[in-house]
Amino acid sequence: MTHTPREIAGTVALGLPAVLGAGVFAGFAPAAGLAGWWVLPALALSAFAALCSAFSTADQSRAYPDVGGGYGYVRAQLGVWPARMTASAHLVGRFAMAAAVALMFGAYVVPDRPVVGGLALVVTTALLGAAGFRFTTGVSALVSVVVLGVLALVVASSFAIEPVPSAGEAGTVNELVGVAGLMFTAFAGFERITAPLRGERPHPPAVLKIAIPVLVGLSFVVYLAVGAGVLRQLGSARLALSPAPLRDALVAADSAALVPLVQIAAAVAGVAVLHFVLASAHRTLTGLTEDGDLPTRLRSGALTLLVVAAAALAVFLMPLATAFGVAACGTLFYYAFTNASARVLLQNDRTWPMRTACLGLGLSVLLAMSLPVPAMLISIAGLGAGTGLIGLTSALRGKRAASRLRTPQAR
């Protein structure tokens, strides 16, 4: 069956709002502090790792429809304990990513009180989701047009005026791989099209075969253009200190009149990305409850409150740079497991060759282990604590169930 360019364009438009978020609006600041101008070639490595992981999740979603994302795939392919570790890594990455998106929104829209603004975004987005609002293809296309239009203005302004000489440069080439890991989060929204949420129509493999490379490739071009623009206008040292790089680049380029447009785009992108992040975390928690790894009495509303509370706590506890690092590390650990499980898929379940999953696994581990040590330690601690808590909860439920079965016999 052939698929029209319109179907492919609609699929790409659906995925773009989940990709063009905190990374493009705020991710270049911590990245420039580590690697300076080397963040631009690092983006290519990030995009390639994302492409391999996107292929793996698309194949697994086709083989195991209607399960809890990567957690469900790993449970089916590798077993219970690897699945619990996958779920823990995913939740750590999602909650840290929620904090990064919320703090990005606060830095642009409520710069005097970014934490308060971030918390307001978390609550507002959760209420929209609870009310049944969904980012359909039409809504996603509108969001994409708004965000891409504003980003184009930022790039044009950054290159239109000669920058003020920079007071030094930051970063080193030795951090290139670590920055590639940090910027991996910029592309991680591809699951919006490769692993649809429950109740959403899956995309045909023939469409994804084109849409995935187009989505990742288009995102790479956008990030490359924006990164080059803000680095040119601010310099790496000044960029590393900026809480809102796009806003500061416009001010430096004598285009402060465009700042309100950047604030609007940051707000729109923040809601779109956070909606996907919270829904993704909710799906993993739902999978855990359905498989008995969490109490089955936890209903959808209770899980939503748990997701919001965890995201809000992350906003309080983690500065923006730390949130980016933990989000990257947790997400990369998650894709290390999902790529590992994709390696053992049957040939009939594959659209892409097994070597893409092998590359995705290797790159995920390499990038995760190259991230700043504090982010890595926080992520590993969260993964260990989450896995232990899930295992303990499941064991206690098993003991209570066994006790209930023995009680009538004792009587």
CSV table of C-alpha atoms in Angstrom, one decimal:
chain,number,residue,atom,x,y,z
A,1,MET,CA,0.0,0.0,0.0
A,2,THR,CA,1.3,3.4,-0.9
A,3,HIS,CA,1.0,6.4,1.3
A,4,THR,CA,0.6,10.0,0.2
A,5,PRO,CA,3.0,12.8,1.1
A,6,ARG,CA,0.2,14.4,3.1
A,7,GLU,CA,0.1,11.4,5.4
A,8,ILE,CA,3.8,11.6,5.9
A,9,ALA,CA,3.7,15.4,6.5
A,10,GLY,CA,0.9,14.9,9.0
A,11,THR,CA,2.9,12.3,10.9
A,12,VAL,CA,6.0,14.6,11.0
A,13,ALA,CA,3.8,17.6,12.1
A,14,LEU,CA,2.4,15.4,15.0
A,15,GLY,CA,5.9,14.7,16.2
A,16,LEU,CA,7.5,18.1,15.9
A,17,PRO,CA,5.9,19.7,19.0
A,18,ALA,CA,7.2,16.9,21.2
A,19,VAL,CA,10.8,17.6,19.8
A,20,LEU,CA,11.0,21.4,19.6
A,21,GLY,CA,10.9,22.2,23.3
A,22,ALA,CA,13.2,22.9,26.2
A,23,GLY,CA,16.3,21.8,24.1
A,24,VAL,CA,16.0,24.4,21.5
A,25,PHE,CA,14.9,27.2,23.9
A,26,ALA,CA,17.3,26.5,26.8
A,27,GLY,CA,19.5,23.5,26.1
A,28,PHE,CA,22.3,25.4,24.4
A,29,ALA,CA,23.3,27.2,27.6
A,30,PRO,CA,24.5,24.2,29.6
A,31,ALA,CA,25.8,22.6,26.4
A,32,ALA,CA,27.9,25.7,25.5
A,33,GLY,CA,29.3,25.7,29.1
A,34,LEU,CA,30.7,22.3,28.5
A,35,ALA,CA,31.7,22.2,24.9
A,36,GLY,CA,31.4,25.7,23.5
A,37,TRP,CA,31.1,25.7,19.6
A,38,TRP,CA,31.7,21.9,19.7
A,39,VAL,CA,28.0,21.6,20.6
A,40,LEU,CA,27.2,21.9,16.8
A,41,PRO,CA,29.0,18.8,15.6
A,42,ALA,CA,27.8,17.0,18.8
A,43,LEU,CA,24.3,17.5,17.6
A,44,ALA,CA,25.0,15.1,14.7
A,45,LEU,CA,25.9,12.4,17.1
A,46,SER,CA,22.8,13.1,19.2
A,47,ALA,CA,20.6,12.9,16.1
A,48,PHE,CA,22.1,9.6,15.0
A,49,ALA,CA,21.6,8.0,18.4
A,50,ALA,CA,18.0,9.3,18.4
A,51,LEU,CA,17.4,7.9,14.9
A,52,CYS,CA,18.6,4.4,15.9
A,53,SER,CA,16.4,4.5,19.1
A,54,ALA,CA,13.4,5.7,17.1
A,55,PHE,CA,13.7,2.7,14.7
A,56,SER,CA,13.8,0.4,17.7
A,57,THR,CA,10.7,1.8,19.4
A,58,ALA,CA,8.8,1.8,16.1
A,59,ASP,CA,9.5,-1.9,15.5
A,60,GLN,CA,8.6,-2.8,19.1
A,61,SER,CA,5.4,-0.8,19.1
A,62,ARG,CA,4.4,-2.7,16.0
A,63,ALA,CA,5.3,-6.1,17.5
A,64,TYR,CA,3.7,-5.3,20.9
A,65,PRO,CA,0.8,-2.8,20.4
A,66,ASP,CA,-1.2,-1.5,23.3
A,67,VAL,CA,1.5,-2.0,26.0
A,68,GLY,CA,3.2,0.5,28.3
A,69,GLY,CA,5.9,1.9,26.0
A,70,GLY,CA,9.4,0.8,26.5
A,71,TYR,CA,8.6,-0.8,29.8
A,72,GLY,CA,6.1,-3.1,28.1
A,73,TYR,CA,8.5,-4.0,25.3
A,74,VAL,CA,11.3,-4.9,27.7
A,75,ARG,CA,9.0,-6.9,29.9
A,76,ALA,CA,7.9,-9.0,26.9
A,77,GLN,CA,11.4,-9.5,25.5
A,78,LEU,CA,13.8,-9.5,28.4
A,79,GLY,CA,11.8,-10.2,31.6
A,80,VAL,CA,10.5,-8.6,34.8
A,81,TRP,CA,13.6,-7.1,36.4
A,82,PRO,CA,15.0,-5.5,33.3
A,83,ALA,CA,11.5,-4.0,32.7
A,84,ARG,CA,11.4,-2.6,36.2
A,85,MET,CA,14.8,-0.9,35.6
A,86,THR,CA,13.5,0.4,32.3
A,87,ALA,CA,10.5,1.9,34.0
A,88,SER,CA,12.6,3.5,36.7
A,89,ALA,CA,15.0,5.0,34.2
A,90,HIS,CA,12.1,6.3,32.1
A,91,LEU,CA,10.3,7.9,35.0
A,92,VAL,CA,13.6,9.5,36.3
A,93,GLY,CA,14.1,10.9,32.8
A,94,ARG,CA,10.5,12.1,32.3
A,95,PHE,CA,10.3,13.9,35.6
A,96,ALA,CA,13.6,15.6,35.1
A,97,MET,CA,12.5,16.5,31.6
A,98,ALA,CA,9.3,17.9,33.0
A,99,ALA,CA,11.4,20.1,35.3
A,100,ALA,CA,13.6,21.3,32.4
A,101,VAL,CA,10.6,22.2,30.3
A,102,ALA,CA,8.8,24.0,33.2
A,103,LEU,CA,11.9,25.9,34.2
A,104,MET,CA,12.5,26.9,30.6
A,105,PHE,CA,9.0,28.3,30.4
A,106,GLY,CA,9.5,30.1,33.7
A,107,ALA,CA,12.8,31.7,32.5
A,108,TYR,CA,11.1,33.1,29.3
A,109,VAL,CA,7.6,33.9,30.5
A,110,VAL,CA,8.1,34.6,34.2
A,111,PRO,CA,11.8,35.5,34.5
A,112,ASP,CA,11.5,37.0,38.0
A,113,ARG,CA,10.0,33.8,39.4
A,114,PRO,CA,10.8,31.0,37.1
A,115,VAL,CA,10.0,28.2,39.6
A,116,VAL,CA,6.6,29.6,40.2
A,117,GLY,CA,6.0,29.9,36.5
A,118,GLY,CA,7.2,26.4,36.0
A,119,LEU,CA,4.9,25.0,38.7
A,120,ALA,CA,2.0,26.9,37.1
A,121,LEU,CA,2.8,25.3,33.7
A,122,VAL,CA,2.9,21.8,35.2
A,123,VAL,CA,-0.5,22.2,36.9
A,124,THR,CA,-2.1,23.9,33.8
A,125,THR,CA,-0.9,21.2,31.4
A,126,ALA,CA,-2.1,18.5,33.8
A,127,LEU,CA,-5.5,20.1,34.0
A,128,LEU,CA,-5.7,20.4,30.2
A,129,GLY,CA,-4.9,16.7,29.9
A,130,ALA,CA,-7.4,15.7,32.5
A,131,ALA,CA,-10.0,17.8,30.7
A,132,GLY,CA,-9.5,15.6,27.6
A,133,PHE,CA,-7.4,18.1,25.5
A,134,ARG,CA,-5.2,16.3,22.9
A,135,PHE,CA,-2.6,17.5,20.5
A,136,THR,CA,-4.2,16.2,17.3
A,137,THR,CA,-2.5,16.5,13.9
A,138,GLY,CA,-4.2,19.8,13.2
A,139,VAL,CA,-3.3,21.3,16.6
A,140,SER,CA,0.3,20.0,16.4
A,141,ALA,CA,0.7,21.4,12.9
A,142,LEU,CA,-0.4,24.8,14.2
A,143,VAL,CA,2.1,24.6,17.1
A,144,SER,CA,4.8,23.6,14.7
A,145,VAL,CA,4.2,26.6,12.4
A,146,VAL,CA,4.2,29.0,15.4
A,147,VAL,CA,7.4,27.7,16.9
A,148,LEU,CA,9.3,27.2,13.6
A,149,GLY,CA,8.3,30.7,12.5
A,150,VAL,CA,9.6,32.3,15.7
A,151,LEU,CA,12.8,30.3,15.6
A,152,ALA,CA,13.4,31.4,12.0
A,153,LEU,CA,13.1,35.1,13.2
A,154,VAL,CA,15.6,34.4,15.9
A,155,VAL,CA,18.1,32.8,13.5
A,156,ALA,CA,17.6,35.6,10.9
A,157,SER,CA,18.1,38.3,13.6
A,158,SER,CA,21.2,36.6,15.0
A,159,PHE,CA,22.9,36.6,11.6
A,160,ALA,CA,21.6,40.0,10.4
A,161,ILE,CA,23.7,42.1,12.8
A,162,GLU,CA,27.4,41.8,13.6
A,163,PRO,CA,27.9,40.6,17.2
A,164,VAL,CA,29.7,42.4,19.9
A,165,PRO,CA,33.2,40.9,20.4
A,166,SER,CA,33.0,38.0,22.9
A,167,ALA,CA,34.8,38.2,26.2
A,168,GLY,CA,36.3,34.7,25.8
A,169,GLU,CA,35.0,31.3,24.9
A,170,ALA,CA,33.8,28.4,27.1
A,171,GLY,CA,34.0,24.7,26.7
A,172,THR,CA,36.4,22.1,25.3
A,173,VAL,CA,36.3,19.5,22.6
A,174,ASN,CA,36.9,16.9,25.3
A,175,GLU,CA,33.2,17.3,26.3
A,176,LEU,CA,31.9,16.7,22.8
A,177,VAL,CA,30.5,13.2,23.6
A,178,GLY,CA,29.0,14.4,26.9
A,179,VAL,CA,27.3,17.3,25.2
A,180,ALA,CA,25.9,14.9,22.5
A,181,GLY,CA,24.4,13.0,25.4
A,182,LEU,CA,23.0,16.2,26.9
A,183,MET,CA,21.4,17.3,23.6
A,184,PHE,CA,19.9,13.8,23.1
A,185,THR,CA,16.9,15.1,25.0
A,186,ALA,CA,16.3,17.5,22.2
A,187,PHE,CA,15.3,14.7,19.9
A,188,ALA,CA,13.7,12.2,22.4
A,189,GLY,CA,10.2,13.3,21.6
A,190,PHE,CA,10.2,11.0,18.6
A,191,GLU,CA,8.1,8.4,20.6
A,192,ARG,CA,5.1,10.7,19.9
A,193,ILE,CA,4.9,9.0,16.5
A,194,THR,CA,6.9,5.8,17.0
A,195,ALA,CA,5.0,4.6,20.1
A,196,PRO,CA,1.5,6.1,20.1
A,197,LEU,CA,-0.4,6.3,23.4
A,198,ARG,CA,-3.2,3.9,24.1
A,199,GLY,CA,-6.3,4.6,21.9
A,200,GLU,CA,-4.3,6.4,19.2
A,201,ARG,CA,-4.1,5.1,15.7
A,202,PRO,CA,-0.6,3.6,15.0
A,203,HIS,CA,1.2,4.8,12.0
A,204,PRO,CA,1.9,2.3,9.2
A,205,PRO,CA,5.5,1.1,8.9
A,206,ALA,CA,5.7,2.5,5.3
A,207,VAL,CA,4.8,6.0,6.7
A,208,LEU,CA,7.2,5.8,9.6
A,209,LYS,CA,10.0,4.6,7.3
A,210,ILE,CA,10.0,8.1,5.8
A,211,ALA,CA,8.6,10.1,8.6
A,212,ILE,CA,11.1,9.1,11.3
A,213,PRO,CA,14.2,10.2,9.3
A,214,VAL,CA,12.4,13.4,8.2
A,215,LEU,CA,11.4,14.3,11.8
A,216,VAL,CA,14.9,13.7,13.2
A,217,GLY,CA,16.6,15.3,10.2
A,218,LEU,CA,14.3,18.4,10.3
A,219,SER,CA,14.9,18.7,14.0
A,220,PHE,CA,18.6,18.5,13.5
A,221,VAL,CA,18.6,21.3,10.9
A,222,VAL,CA,16.5,23.5,13.2
A,223,TYR,CA,18.8,22.9,16.2
A,224,LEU,CA,21.9,23.4,14.1
A,225,ALA,CA,20.6,26.8,12.8
A,226,VAL,CA,19.4,28.0,16.2
A,227,GLY,CA,22.6,26.9,17.9
A,228,ALA,CA,24.8,28.6,15.3
A,229,GLY,CA,22.8,31.7,15.6
A,230,VAL,CA,22.9,32.1,19.4
A,231,LEU,CA,26.5,31.1,19.5
A,232,ARG,CA,27.4,33.7,16.9
A,233,GLN,CA,25.5,36.5,18.6
A,234,LEU,CA,26.3,35.7,22.3
A,235,GLY,CA,29.6,33.7,22.1
A,236,SER,CA,29.9,30.5,24.1
A,237,ALA,CA,30.9,32.1,27.4
A,238,ARG,CA,28.0,34.5,27.5
A,239,LEU,CA,25.6,31.8,26.2
A,240,ALA,CA,26.6,29.5,29.0
A,241,LEU,CA,25.4,32.0,31.6
A,242,SER,CA,22.1,32.8,29.8
A,243,PRO,CA,18.9,31.4,31.4
A,244,ALA,CA,17.0,32.3,28.2
A,245,PRO,CA,19.4,32.2,25.2
A,246,LEU,CA,16.9,33.0,22.4
A,247,ARG,CA,15.7,36.1,24.3
A,248,ASP,CA,19.2,37.3,25.1
A,249,ALA,CA,20.3,36.7,21.5
A,250,LEU,CA,17.5,38.9,20.2
A,251,VAL,CA,18.4,41.7,22.7
A,252,ALA,CA,22.1,41.5,21.6
A,253,ALA,CA,21.0,41.7,18.0
A,254,ASP,CA,19.1,44.9,18.6
A,255,SER,CA,15.8,43.0,18.0
A,256,ALA,CA,14.2,43.3,21.5
A,257,ALA,CA,10.9,44.0,19.9
A,258,LEU,CA,10.6,40.4,18.9
A,259,VAL,CA,11.0,39.1,22.5
A,260,PRO,CA,7.3,38.8,23.1
A,261,LEU,CA,7.0,36.5,20.1
A,262,VAL,CA,9.7,34.3,21.7
A,263,GLN,CA,7.8,34.3,24.9
A,264,ILE,CA,4.7,33.1,23.1
A,265,ALA,CA,6.6,30.4,21.3
A,266,ALA,CA,8.2,29.3,24.5
A,267,ALA,CA,4.8,29.0,26.2
A,268,VAL,CA,3.2,27.1,23.3
A,269,ALA,CA,6.2,24.8,23.0
A,270,GLY,CA,6.3,24.3,26.8
A,271,VAL,CA,2.7,23.2,27.0
A,272,ALA,CA,3.0,20.9,23.9
A,273,VAL,CA,6.2,19.1,25.2
A,274,LEU,CA,5.1,18.9,28.8
A,275,HIS,CA,1.8,17.3,27.7
A,276,PHE,CA,3.7,14.6,25.9
A,277,VAL,CA,6.2,14.1,28.8
A,278,LEU,CA,3.4,13.8,31.5
A,279,ALA,CA,1.4,11.5,29.3
A,280,SER,CA,4.5,9.3,28.7
A,281,ALA,CA,5.2,9.0,32.4
A,282,HIS,CA,1.5,8.2,33.0
A,283,ARG,CA,1.6,5.4,30.4
A,284,THR,CA,4.6,3.8,32.2
A,285,LEU,CA,2.9,4.0,35.6
A,286,THR,CA,-0.3,2.5,34.1
A,287,GLY,CA,1.8,-0.4,32.7
A,288,LEU,CA,3.3,-1.0,36.1
A,289,THR,CA,-0.1,-1.1,37.8
A,290,GLU,CA,-1.6,-3.4,35.1
A,291,ASP,CA,1.3,-5.9,35.5
A,292,GLY,CA,1.0,-5.8,39.3
A,293,ASP,CA,4.3,-4.0,40.0
A,294,LEU,CA,2.4,-1.2,41.6
A,295,PRO,CA,-0.9,-1.4,43.6
A,296,THR,CA,-3.7,-2.2,41.2
A,297,ARG,CA,-6.1,0.0,43.2
A,298,LEU,CA,-4.2,3.0,41.8
A,299,ARG,CA,-6.6,4.5,39.2
A,300,SER,CA,-5.9,6.9,36.4
A,301,GLY,CA,-6.7,9.9,38.5
A,302,ALA,CA,-4.4,8.9,41.3
A,303,LEU,CA,-1.6,8.2,38.8
A,304,THR,CA,-2.1,11.7,37.3
A,305,LEU,CA,-1.7,13.2,40.8
A,306,LEU,CA,1.4,11.2,41.3
A,307,VAL,CA,2.9,12.3,38.0
A,308,VAL,CA,2.1,16.0,38.8
A,309,ALA,CA,3.5,15.8,42.3
A,310,ALA,CA,6.7,14.2,41.1
A,311,ALA,CA,7.2,16.7,38.3
A,312,ALA,CA,6.5,19.6,40.7
A,313,LEU,CA,9.0,18.2,43.2
A,314,ALA,CA,11.6,18.0,40.4
A,315,VAL,CA,11.0,21.7,39.6
A,316,PHE,CA,11.7,22.6,43.2
A,317,LEU,CA,14.8,20.4,43.6
A,318,MET,CA,16.7,20.7,40.3
A,319,PRO,CA,18.2,23.8,38.6
A,320,LEU,CA,17.7,23.9,34.9
A,321,ALA,CA,21.2,22.6,34.0
A,322,THR,CA,20.9,19.7,36.4
A,323,ALA,CA,17.4,18.9,35.1
A,324,PHE,CA,18.8,18.7,31.6
A,325,GLY,CA,21.6,16.4,32.7
A,326,VAL,CA,19.4,14.0,34.7
A,327,ALA,CA,16.7,14.0,31.9
A,328,ALA,CA,19.4,13.0,29.4
A,329,CYS,CA,21.0,10.3,31.6
A,330,GLY,CA,17.7,8.7,32.6
A,331,THR,CA,16.4,8.8,29.0
A,332,LEU,CA,19.6,7.3,27.6
A,333,PHE,CA,19.5,4.5,30.2
A,334,TYR,CA,15.9,3.9,29.1
A,335,TYR,CA,16.8,3.6,25.5
A,336,ALA,CA,19.7,1.4,26.3
A,337,PHE,CA,17.2,-1.1,27.6
A,338,THR,CA,14.7,-0.6,24.8
A,339,ASN,CA,17.4,-1.0,22.1
A,340,ALA,CA,18.6,-4.1,23.9
A,341,SER,CA,15.2,-5.7,23.8
A,342,ALA,CA,14.8,-4.6,20.1
A,343,ARG,CA,17.8,-6.7,19.2
A,344,VAL,CA,15.9,-9.9,19.9
A,345,LEU,CA,12.9,-9.1,17.9
A,346,LEU,CA,12.0,-11.7,15.2
A,347,GLN,CA,12.9,-10.8,11.6
A,348,ASN,CA,9.2,-10.6,10.7
A,349,ASP,CA,8.7,-7.9,13.3
A,350,ARG,CA,11.5,-5.7,11.9
A,351,THR,CA,11.3,-2.8,9.5
A,352,TRP,CA,14.9,-1.8,10.1
A,353,PRO,CA,18.0,-4.2,10.4
A,354,MET,CA,19.1,-5.4,13.8
A,355,ARG,CA,22.3,-3.4,13.6
A,356,THR,CA,20.4,-0.2,14.2
A,357,ALA,CA,19.3,-1.5,17.6
A,358,CYS,CA,22.9,-2.6,18.3
A,359,LEU,CA,24.1,0.9,17.4
A,360,GLY,CA,21.4,2.5,19.5
A,361,LEU,CA,22.3,0.3,22.5
A,362,GLY,CA,26.0,1.2,22.2
A,363,LEU,CA,25.5,4.9,21.7
A,364,SER,CA,23.0,5.1,24.5
A,365,VAL,CA,25.4,3.6,27.0
A,366,LEU,CA,28.4,5.7,25.7
A,367,LEU,CA,26.5,9.0,25.8
A,368,ALA,CA,25.0,8.3,29.2
A,369,MET,CA,28.3,7.5,30.7
A,370,SER,CA,29.9,10.7,29.2
A,371,LEU,CA,27.5,13.1,30.9
A,372,PRO,CA,28.5,15.2,33.9
A,373,VAL,CA,29.1,13.1,37.0
A,374,PRO,CA,26.4,14.8,39.2
A,375,ALA,CA,23.7,14.1,36.7
A,376,MET,CA,24.9,10.5,36.3
A,377,LEU,CA,25.0,9.9,40.0
A,378,ILE,CA,21.5,11.3,40.5
A,379,SER,CA,20.2,9.2,37.7
A,380,ILE,CA,21.8,6.0,38.9
A,381,ALA,CA,20.5,6.7,42.4
A,382,GLY,CA,17.0,7.3,41.0
A,383,LEU,CA,17.1,4.2,38.9
A,384,GLY,CA,18.2,2.0,41.8
A,385,ALA,CA,15.7,3.5,44.3
A,386,GLY,CA,12.9,3.2,41.7
A,387,THR,CA,13.7,-0.4,40.8
A,388,GLY,CA,14.0,-1.4,44.5
A,389,LEU,CA,10.7,0.3,45.4
A,390,ILE,CA,8.9,-1.4,42.5
A,391,GLY,CA,10.3,-4.8,43.4
A,392,LEU,CA,9.5,-4.3,47.1
A,393,THR,CA,5.9,-3.2,46.3
A,394,SER,CA,5.4,-6.2,44.0
A,395,ALA,CA,6.8,-8.6,46.7
A,396,LEU,CA,4.5,-7.2,49.4
A,397,ARG,CA,1.5,-7.5,47.1
A,398,GLY,CA,2.5,-11.1,46.4
A,399,LYS,CA,2.8,-11.9,50.2
A,400,ARG,CA,-0.6,-10.4,50.9
A,401,ALA,CA,-2.2,-12.4,48.1
A,402,ALA,CA,-0.6,-15.6,49.3
A,403,SER,CA,-1.8,-14.8,52.9
A,404,ARG,CA,-5.4,-14.3,51.7
A,405,LEU,CA,-5.3,-17.7,49.9
A,406,ARG,CA,-3.9,-19.5,53.0
A,407,THR,CA,-6.4,-17.9,55.5
A,408,PRO,CA,-9.5,-20.0,54.5
A,409,GLN,CA,-7.5,-23.2,54.6
A,410,ALA,CA,-6.3,-22.3,58.1
A,411,ARG,CA,-9.9,-22.0,59.2
